[in-house]
CSV table of C-alpha atoms in Angstrom, one decimal:
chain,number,residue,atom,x,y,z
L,1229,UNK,CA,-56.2,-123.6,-115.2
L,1230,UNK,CA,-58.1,-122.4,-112.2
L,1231,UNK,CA,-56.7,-119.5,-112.4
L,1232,UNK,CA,-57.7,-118.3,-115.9
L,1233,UNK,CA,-60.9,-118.5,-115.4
L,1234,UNK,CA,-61.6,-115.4,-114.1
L,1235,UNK,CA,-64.8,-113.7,-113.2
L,1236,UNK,CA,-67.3,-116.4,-113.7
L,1237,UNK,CA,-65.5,-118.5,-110.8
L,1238,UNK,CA,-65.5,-115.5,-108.9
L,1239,UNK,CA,-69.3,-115.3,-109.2
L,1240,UNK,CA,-69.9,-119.2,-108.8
L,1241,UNK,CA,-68.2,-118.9,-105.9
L,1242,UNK,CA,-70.1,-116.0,-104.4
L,1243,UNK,CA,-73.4,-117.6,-104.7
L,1244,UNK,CA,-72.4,-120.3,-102.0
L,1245,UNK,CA,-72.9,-123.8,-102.4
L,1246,UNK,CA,-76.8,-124.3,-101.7
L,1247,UNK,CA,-77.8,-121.6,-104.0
L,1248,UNK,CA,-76.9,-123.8,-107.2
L,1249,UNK,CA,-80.0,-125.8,-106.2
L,1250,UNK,CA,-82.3,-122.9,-106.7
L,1251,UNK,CA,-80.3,-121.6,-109.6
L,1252,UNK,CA,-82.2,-121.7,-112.8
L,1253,UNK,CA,-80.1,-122.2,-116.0
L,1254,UNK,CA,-81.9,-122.8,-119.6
L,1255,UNK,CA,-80.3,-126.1,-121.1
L,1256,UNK,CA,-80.3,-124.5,-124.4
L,1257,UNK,CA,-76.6,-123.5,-123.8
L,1258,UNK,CA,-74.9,-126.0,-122.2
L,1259,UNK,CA,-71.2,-125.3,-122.5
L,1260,UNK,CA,-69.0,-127.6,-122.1
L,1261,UNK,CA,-65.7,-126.7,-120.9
L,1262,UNK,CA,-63.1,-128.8,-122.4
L,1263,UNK,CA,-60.6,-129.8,-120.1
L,1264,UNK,CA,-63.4,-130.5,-117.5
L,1265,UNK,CA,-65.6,-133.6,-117.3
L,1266,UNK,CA,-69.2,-132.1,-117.8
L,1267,UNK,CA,-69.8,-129.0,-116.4
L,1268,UNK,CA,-73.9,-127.6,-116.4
L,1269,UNK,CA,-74.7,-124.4,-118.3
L,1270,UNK,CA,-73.0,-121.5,-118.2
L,1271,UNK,CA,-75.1,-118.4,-118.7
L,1272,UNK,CA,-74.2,-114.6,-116.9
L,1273,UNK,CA,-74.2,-111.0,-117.7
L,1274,UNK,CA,-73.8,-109.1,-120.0
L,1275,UNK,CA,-69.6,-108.6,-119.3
L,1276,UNK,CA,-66.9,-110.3,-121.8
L,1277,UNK,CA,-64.2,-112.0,-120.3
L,1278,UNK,CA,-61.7,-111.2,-122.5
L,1279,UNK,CA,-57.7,-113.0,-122.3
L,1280,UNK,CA,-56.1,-113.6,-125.3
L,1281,UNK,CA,-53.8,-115.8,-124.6
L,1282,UNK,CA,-56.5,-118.3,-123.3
L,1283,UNK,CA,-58.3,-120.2,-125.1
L,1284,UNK,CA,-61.0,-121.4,-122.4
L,1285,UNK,CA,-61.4,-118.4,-121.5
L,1286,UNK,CA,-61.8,-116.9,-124.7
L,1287,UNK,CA,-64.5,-120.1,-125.1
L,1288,UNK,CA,-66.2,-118.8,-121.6
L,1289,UNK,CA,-66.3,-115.2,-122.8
L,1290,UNK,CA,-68.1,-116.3,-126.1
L,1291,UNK,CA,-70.1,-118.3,-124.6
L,1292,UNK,CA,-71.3,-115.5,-121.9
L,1293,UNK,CA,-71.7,-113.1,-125.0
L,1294,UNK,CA,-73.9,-115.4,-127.1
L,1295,UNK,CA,-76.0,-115.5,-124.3
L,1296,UNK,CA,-76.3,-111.7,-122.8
L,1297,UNK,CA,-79.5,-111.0,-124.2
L,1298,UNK,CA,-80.2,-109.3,-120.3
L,1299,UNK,CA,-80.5,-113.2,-119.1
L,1300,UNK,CA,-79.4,-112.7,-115.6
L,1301,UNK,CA,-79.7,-115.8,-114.2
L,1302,UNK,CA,-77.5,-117.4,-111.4
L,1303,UNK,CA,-74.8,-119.3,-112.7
L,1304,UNK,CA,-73.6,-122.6,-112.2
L,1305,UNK,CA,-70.6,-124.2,-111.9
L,1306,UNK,CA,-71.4,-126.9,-109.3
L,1307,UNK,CA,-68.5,-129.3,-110.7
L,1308,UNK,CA,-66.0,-126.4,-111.7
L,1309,UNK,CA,-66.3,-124.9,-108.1
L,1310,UNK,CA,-66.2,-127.7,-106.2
L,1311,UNK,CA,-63.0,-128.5,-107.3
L,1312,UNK,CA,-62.1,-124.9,-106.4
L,1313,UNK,CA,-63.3,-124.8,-102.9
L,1314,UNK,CA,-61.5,-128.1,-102.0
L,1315,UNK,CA,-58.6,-126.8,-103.9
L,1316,UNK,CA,-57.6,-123.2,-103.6
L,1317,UNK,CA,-57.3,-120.2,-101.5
L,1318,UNK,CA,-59.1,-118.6,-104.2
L,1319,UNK,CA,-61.4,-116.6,-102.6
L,1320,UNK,CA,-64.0,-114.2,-103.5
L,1321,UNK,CA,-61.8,-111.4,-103.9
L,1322,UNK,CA,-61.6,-108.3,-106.0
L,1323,UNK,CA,-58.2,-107.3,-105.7
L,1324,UNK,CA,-55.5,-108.6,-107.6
L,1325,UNK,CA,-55.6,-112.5,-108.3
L,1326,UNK,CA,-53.4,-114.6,-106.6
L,1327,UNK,CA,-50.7,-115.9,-108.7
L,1328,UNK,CA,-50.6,-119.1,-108.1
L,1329,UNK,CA,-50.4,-120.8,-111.1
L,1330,UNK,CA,-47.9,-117.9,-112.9
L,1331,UNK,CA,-46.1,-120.3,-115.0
L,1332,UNK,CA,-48.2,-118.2,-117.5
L,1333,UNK,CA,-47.7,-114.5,-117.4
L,1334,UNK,CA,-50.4,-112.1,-118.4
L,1335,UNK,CA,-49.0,-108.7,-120.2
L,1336,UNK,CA,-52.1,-108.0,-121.6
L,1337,UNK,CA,-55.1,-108.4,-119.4
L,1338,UNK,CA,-57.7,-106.0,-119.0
L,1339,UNK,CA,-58.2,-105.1,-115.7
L,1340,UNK,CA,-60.7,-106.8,-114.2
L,1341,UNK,CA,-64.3,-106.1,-114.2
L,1342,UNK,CA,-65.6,-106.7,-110.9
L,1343,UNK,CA,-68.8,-108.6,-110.5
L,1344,UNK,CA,-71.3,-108.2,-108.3
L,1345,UNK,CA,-73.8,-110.7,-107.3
L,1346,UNK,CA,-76.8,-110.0,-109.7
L,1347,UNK,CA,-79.3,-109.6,-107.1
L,1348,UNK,CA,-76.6,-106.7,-105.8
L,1349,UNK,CA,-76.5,-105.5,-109.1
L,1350,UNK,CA,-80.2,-105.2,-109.8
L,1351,UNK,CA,-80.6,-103.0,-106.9
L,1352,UNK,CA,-78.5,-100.3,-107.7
L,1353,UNK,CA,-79.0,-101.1,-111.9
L,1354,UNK,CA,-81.3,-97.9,-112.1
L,1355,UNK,CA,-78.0,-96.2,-110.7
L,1356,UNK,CA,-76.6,-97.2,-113.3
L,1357,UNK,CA,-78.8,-96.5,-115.9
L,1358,UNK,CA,-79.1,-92.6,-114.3
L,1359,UNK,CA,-75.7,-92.2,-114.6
L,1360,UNK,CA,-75.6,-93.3,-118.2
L,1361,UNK,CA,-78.7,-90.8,-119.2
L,1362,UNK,CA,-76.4,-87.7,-117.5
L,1363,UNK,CA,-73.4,-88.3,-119.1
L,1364,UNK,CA,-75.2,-88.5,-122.5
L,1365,UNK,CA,-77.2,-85.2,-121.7
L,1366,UNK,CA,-73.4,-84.1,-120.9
L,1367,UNK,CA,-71.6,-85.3,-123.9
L,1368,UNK,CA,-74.4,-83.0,-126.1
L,1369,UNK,CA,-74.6,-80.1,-123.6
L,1370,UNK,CA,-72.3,-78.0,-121.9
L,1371,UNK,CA,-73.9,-77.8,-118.3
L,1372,UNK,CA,-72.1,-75.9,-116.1
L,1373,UNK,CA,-71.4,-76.9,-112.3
L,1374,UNK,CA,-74.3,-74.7,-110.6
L,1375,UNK,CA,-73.5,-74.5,-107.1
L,1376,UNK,CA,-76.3,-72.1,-104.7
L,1377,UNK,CA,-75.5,-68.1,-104.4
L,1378,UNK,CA,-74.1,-68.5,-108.2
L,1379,UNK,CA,-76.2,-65.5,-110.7
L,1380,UNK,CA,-76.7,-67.1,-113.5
L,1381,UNK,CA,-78.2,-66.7,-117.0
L,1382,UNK,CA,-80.5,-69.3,-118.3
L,1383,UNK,CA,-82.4,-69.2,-122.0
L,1384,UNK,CA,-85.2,-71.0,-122.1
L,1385,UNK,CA,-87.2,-72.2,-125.3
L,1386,UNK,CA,-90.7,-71.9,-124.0
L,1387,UNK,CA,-92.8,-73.8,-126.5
L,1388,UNK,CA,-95.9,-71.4,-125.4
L,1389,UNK,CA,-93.8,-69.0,-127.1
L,1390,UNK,CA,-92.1,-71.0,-129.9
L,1391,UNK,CA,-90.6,-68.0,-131.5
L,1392,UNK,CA,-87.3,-67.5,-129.4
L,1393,UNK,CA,-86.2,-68.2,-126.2
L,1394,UNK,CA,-86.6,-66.6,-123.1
L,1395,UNK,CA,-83.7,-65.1,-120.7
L,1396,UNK,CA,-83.7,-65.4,-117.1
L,1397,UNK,CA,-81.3,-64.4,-114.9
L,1398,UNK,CA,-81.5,-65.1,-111.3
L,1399,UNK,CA,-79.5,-66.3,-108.2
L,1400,UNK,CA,-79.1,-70.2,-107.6
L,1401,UNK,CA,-81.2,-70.6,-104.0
L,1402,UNK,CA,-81.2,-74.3,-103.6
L,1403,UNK,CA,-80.0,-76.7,-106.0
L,1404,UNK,CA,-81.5,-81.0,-105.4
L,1405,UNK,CA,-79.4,-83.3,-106.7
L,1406,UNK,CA,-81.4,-86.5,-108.3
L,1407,UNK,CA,-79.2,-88.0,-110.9
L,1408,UNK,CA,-81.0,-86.9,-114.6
L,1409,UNK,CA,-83.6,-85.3,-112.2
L,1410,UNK,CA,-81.2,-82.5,-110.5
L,1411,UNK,CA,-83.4,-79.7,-110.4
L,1412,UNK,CA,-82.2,-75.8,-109.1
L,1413,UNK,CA,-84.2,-72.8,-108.2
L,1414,UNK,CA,-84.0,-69.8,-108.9
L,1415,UNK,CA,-84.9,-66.4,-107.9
L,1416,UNK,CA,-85.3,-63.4,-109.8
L,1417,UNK,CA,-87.6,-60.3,-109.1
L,1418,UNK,CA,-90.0,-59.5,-112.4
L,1419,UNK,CA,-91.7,-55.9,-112.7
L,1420,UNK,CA,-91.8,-55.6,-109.0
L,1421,UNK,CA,-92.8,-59.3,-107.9
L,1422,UNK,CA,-90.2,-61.7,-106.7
L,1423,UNK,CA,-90.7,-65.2,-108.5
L,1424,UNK,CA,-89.0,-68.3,-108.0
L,1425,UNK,CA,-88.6,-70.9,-110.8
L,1426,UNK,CA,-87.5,-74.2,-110.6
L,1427,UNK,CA,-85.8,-76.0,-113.5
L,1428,UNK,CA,-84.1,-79.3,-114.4
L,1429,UNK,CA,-80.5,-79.0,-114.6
L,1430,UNK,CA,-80.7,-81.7,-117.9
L,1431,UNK,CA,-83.8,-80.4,-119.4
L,1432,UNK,CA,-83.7,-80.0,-123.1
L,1433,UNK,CA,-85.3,-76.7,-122.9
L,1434,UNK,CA,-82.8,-74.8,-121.1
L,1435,UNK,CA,-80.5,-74.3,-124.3
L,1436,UNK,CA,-77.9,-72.5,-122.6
L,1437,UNK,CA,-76.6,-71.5,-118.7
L,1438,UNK,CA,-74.5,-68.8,-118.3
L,1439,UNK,CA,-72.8,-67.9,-114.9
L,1440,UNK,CA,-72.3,-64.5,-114.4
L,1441,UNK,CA,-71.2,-64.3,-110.7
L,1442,UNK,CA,-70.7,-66.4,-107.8
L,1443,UNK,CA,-71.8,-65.2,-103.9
L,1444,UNK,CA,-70.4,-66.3,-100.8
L,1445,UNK,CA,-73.0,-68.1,-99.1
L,1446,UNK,CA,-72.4,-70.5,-96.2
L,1447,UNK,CA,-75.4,-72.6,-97.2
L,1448,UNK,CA,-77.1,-74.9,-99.4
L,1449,UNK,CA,-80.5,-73.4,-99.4
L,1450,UNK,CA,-81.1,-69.9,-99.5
L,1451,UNK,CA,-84.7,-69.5,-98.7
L,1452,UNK,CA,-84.1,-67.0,-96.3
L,1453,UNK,CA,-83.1,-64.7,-99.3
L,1454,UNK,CA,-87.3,-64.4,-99.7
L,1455,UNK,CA,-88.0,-62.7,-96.3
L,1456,UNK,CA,-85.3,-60.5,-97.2
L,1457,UNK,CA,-87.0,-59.0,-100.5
L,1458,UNK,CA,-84.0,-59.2,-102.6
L,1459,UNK,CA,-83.5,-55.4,-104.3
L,1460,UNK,CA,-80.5,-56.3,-105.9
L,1461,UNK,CA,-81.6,-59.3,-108.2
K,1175,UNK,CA,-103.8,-72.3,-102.7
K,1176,UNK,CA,-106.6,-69.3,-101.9
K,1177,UNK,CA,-109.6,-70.8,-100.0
K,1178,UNK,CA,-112.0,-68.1,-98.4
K,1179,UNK,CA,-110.6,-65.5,-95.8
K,1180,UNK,CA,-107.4,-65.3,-97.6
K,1181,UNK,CA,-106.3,-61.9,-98.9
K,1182,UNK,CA,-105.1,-61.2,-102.0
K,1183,UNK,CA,-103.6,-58.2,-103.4
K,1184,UNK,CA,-104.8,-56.8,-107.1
K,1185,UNK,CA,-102.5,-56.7,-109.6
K,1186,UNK,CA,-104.6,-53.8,-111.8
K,1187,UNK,CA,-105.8,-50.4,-111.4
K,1188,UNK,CA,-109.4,-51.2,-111.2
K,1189,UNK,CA,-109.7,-49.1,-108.0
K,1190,UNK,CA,-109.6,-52.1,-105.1
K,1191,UNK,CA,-106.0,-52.8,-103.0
K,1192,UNK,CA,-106.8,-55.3,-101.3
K,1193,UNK,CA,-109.6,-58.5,-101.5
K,1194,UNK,CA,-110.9,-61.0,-99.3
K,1195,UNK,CA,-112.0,-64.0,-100.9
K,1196,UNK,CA,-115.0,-65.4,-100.0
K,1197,UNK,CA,-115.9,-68.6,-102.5
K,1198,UNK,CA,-114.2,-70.5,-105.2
K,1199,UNK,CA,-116.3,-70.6,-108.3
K,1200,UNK,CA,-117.3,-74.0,-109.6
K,1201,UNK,CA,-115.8,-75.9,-106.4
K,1202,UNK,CA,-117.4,-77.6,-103.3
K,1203,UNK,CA,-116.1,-77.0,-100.0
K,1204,UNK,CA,-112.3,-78.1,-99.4
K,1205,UNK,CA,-110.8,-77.1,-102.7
K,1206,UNK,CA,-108.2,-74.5,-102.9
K,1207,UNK,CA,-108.1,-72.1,-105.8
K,1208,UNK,CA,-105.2,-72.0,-107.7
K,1209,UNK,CA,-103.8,-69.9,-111.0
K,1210,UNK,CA,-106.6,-69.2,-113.1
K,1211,UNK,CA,-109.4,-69.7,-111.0
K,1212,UNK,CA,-112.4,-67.3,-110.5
K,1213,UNK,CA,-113.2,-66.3,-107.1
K,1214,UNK,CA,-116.0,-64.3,-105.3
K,1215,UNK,CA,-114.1,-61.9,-103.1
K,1216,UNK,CA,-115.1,-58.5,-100.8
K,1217,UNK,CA,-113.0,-56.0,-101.4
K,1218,UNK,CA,-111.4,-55.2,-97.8
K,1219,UNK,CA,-109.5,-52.2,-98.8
K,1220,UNK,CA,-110.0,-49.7,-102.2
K,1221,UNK,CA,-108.2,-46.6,-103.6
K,1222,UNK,CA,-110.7,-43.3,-102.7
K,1223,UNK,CA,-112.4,-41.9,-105.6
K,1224,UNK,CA,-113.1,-44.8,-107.7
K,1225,UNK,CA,-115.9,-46.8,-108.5
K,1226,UNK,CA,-115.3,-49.8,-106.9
K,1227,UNK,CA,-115.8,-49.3,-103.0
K,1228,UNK,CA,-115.2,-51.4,-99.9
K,1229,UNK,CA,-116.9,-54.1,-98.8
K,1230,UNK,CA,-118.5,-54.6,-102.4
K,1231,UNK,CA,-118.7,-58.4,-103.6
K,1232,UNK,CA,-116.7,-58.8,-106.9
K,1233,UNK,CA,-115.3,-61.5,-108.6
K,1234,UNK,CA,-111.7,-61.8,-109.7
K,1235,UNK,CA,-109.1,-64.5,-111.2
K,1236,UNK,CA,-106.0,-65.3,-109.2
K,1237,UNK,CA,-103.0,-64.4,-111.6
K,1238,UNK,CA,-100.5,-65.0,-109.0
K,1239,UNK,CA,-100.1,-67.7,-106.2
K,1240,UNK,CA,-97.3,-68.5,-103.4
K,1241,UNK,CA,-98.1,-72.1,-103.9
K,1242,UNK,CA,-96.0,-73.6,-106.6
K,1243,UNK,CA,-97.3,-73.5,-110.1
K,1244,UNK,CA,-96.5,-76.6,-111.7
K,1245,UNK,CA,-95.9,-76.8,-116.2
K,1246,UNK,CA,-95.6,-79.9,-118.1
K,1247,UNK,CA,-92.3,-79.5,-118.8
K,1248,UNK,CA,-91.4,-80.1,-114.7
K,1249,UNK,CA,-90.7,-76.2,-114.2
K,1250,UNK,CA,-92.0,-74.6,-111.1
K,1251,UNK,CA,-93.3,-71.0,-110.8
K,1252,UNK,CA,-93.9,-69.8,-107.5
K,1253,UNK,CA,-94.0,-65.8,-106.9
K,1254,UNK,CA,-93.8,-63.9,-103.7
K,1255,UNK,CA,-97.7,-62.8,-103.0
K,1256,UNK,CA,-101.2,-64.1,-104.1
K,1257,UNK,CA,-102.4,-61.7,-106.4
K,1258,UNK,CA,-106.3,-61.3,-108.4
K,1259,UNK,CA,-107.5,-58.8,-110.8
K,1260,UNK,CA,-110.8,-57.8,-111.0
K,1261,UNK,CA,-113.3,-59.0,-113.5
K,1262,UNK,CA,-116.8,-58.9,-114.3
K,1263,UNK,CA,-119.5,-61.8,-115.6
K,1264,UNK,CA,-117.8,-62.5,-119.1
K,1265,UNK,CA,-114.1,-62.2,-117.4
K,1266,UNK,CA,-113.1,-59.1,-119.2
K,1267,UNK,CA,-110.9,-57.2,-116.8
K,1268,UNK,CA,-112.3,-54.0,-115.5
K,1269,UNK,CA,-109.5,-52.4,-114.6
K,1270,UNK,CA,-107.2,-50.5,-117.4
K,1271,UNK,CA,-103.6,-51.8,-116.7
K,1272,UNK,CA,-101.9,-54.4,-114.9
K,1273,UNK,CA,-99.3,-54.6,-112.4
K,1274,UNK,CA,-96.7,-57.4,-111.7
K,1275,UNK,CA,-96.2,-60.5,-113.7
K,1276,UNK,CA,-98.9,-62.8,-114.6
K,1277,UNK,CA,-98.3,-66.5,-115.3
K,1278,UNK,CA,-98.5,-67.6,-119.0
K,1279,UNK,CA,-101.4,-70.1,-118.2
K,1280,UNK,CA,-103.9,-68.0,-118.5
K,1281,UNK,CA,-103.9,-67.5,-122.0
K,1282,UNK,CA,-105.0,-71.0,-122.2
K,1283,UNK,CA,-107.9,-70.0,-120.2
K,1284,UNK,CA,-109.3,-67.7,-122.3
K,1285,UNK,CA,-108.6,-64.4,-120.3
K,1286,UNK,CA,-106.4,-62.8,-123.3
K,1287,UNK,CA,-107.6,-59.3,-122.2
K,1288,UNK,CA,-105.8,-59.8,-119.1
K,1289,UNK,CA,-102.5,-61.0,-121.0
K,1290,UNK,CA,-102.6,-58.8,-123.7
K,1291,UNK,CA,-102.5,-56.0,-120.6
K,1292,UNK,CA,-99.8,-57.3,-119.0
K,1293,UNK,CA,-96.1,-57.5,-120.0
């Protein structure tokens, strides 16, 4: 039994024992776990525990579900754990679960979703939430890998302009990775006068990005290309 | 970023090569002009034979800076020199062509002679 439960133990656990006291938990859900004697609420992100072949776990996974309205609040399990922690060798780990109680196999399960504690979790959420944002700019663009000493062709739709799109073409001097805010520069000379620009890499205004050539250069800026007055681009 | 003593180099035929500026129109002391700005500048060097001559006090609008120019849309312009073109009280240019590239921001501020002249 211990060992279906799976992630939710996990995090009980990790919060230590004299953090339950300063947990908050809303009474509104109180779950009660049915081979256990009482057991408070259960409430925890937004992941489903999913294991078919259980049915308290199944129970647990609905009832984290019913409640992942972006609630993260500590959970308890002061009763559930307790018993762990006298118990087990159960520990917080992340690697594969001990098998302890493998009378049961498990064909099926998903692997695991690892949990962090929430308070780790909320630190690196807007991580999370960059990463998300570039692979959906990625899934509806093609963006190329643009890497500095790369000549590349850009069209832009300049909404000054509105009527079609601009073409620059230029030579990747420095490139700033920021997660949905990666910017690259480029240099180009224009009727005589060198001009850098400097563009997002997932703006929706650069409509396409064409390399034409890649340099050798052994560096990630080339700002010294500007002393050097650039003839050939 | 032009504040006074900087030189500039113009970017039309009106006769001067080279400007000092001197004063930023319509700023106190401590602000910088930037793209689209008119400036009181001396003219420090001029082609012979023309009608502007050196050391005459002029105005002129910065059309290109070395100091980033920054659009709504998070692109960055920067170019290579700081360059002016010669104007007179109502901001028409007084020069016949211009040189270079001129940033697209100053059709917004109302110097369309100068755009229409350029590229």
């Amino acid at each position: 039994m211990q060992s279906f439960i799976g992630g939710s133990i996990r995090l009980g656990q990790r919060q230590g024992f004299p953090r339950w006291n300063r947990a908050q938990f809303k009474s509104s859900a109180k779950a009660y776990l049915p081979s256990q004697s009482s057991s408070n609420a259960v409430q925890g992100t937004n992941n489903s525990i999913k294991s078919p072949n259980n049915h308290l776990l199944q129970f647990l996974g609905t009832t984290f579900v019913s409640q992942a309205n972006g609630v993260c609040s500590v959970p308890v399990l002061s009763p559930l754990a307790a018993m762990m922690s006298s118990s087990s060798s159960i520990y917080m780990t992340t690697a594969a679960f001990p098998n302890m109680h493998s009378s049961e196999p498990f064909p099926d399960v998903p692997t695991r979703i690892k949990f962090k504690r929430l308070d780790k979790t909320a630190k690196h959420i807007m991580q999370i939430v960059d990463k998300e944002a570039v692979e959906e700019v990625k899934r509806q663009r093609d963006v190329p890998e643009i890497k500095p000493g790369y000549i590349v062709q850009l069209k832009v739709e300049v909404p000054e302009n509105k009527r079609r799109l601009s073409t620059i073409k230029g030579i990747v001097i420095a490139r700033r990775n920021a997660g949905l805010n990666t910017t690259f520069r480029i240099r180009r000379m224009v009727a005589g006068v060198g001009v850098e620009s400097l563009f997002p890499l997932y703006s929706p205004n650069i409509k396409e990005i064409k390399v034409l050539d890649k340099k050798k250069v052994r560096r990630a800026k080339l700002y010294y290309l500007r002393n050097k007055m650039n003839a050939l681009r | 970023m032009i504040q006074p003593q900087t030189h500039l180099n113009v970017a039309d035929n009106s006769g001067a090569r080279e400007l000092m500026c001197i004063r930023v129109i319509g700023a106190s002391n401590h602000r910088y002009a930037h793209i689209g700005d008119v400036i009181v500048a001396v003219i420090k060097e001029a082609v012979p034979n023309t009608p502007l001559e050196r050391s005459e006090v002029i105005r002129a609008v910065i059309v290109r800076t070395s100091k980033e120019l920054k659009r709504d849309n998070s692109m960055i312009m920067r170019y290579d020199d700081n360059a002016a073109v010669v104007i007179d009280q109502e901001g028409n240019p007084k020069g016949t062509r211009i040189f270079g590239v001129i940033a697209r921001e100053l059709r917004q501020l109302n110097f369309t002679k100068i755009v229409s002249l350029s590229a």
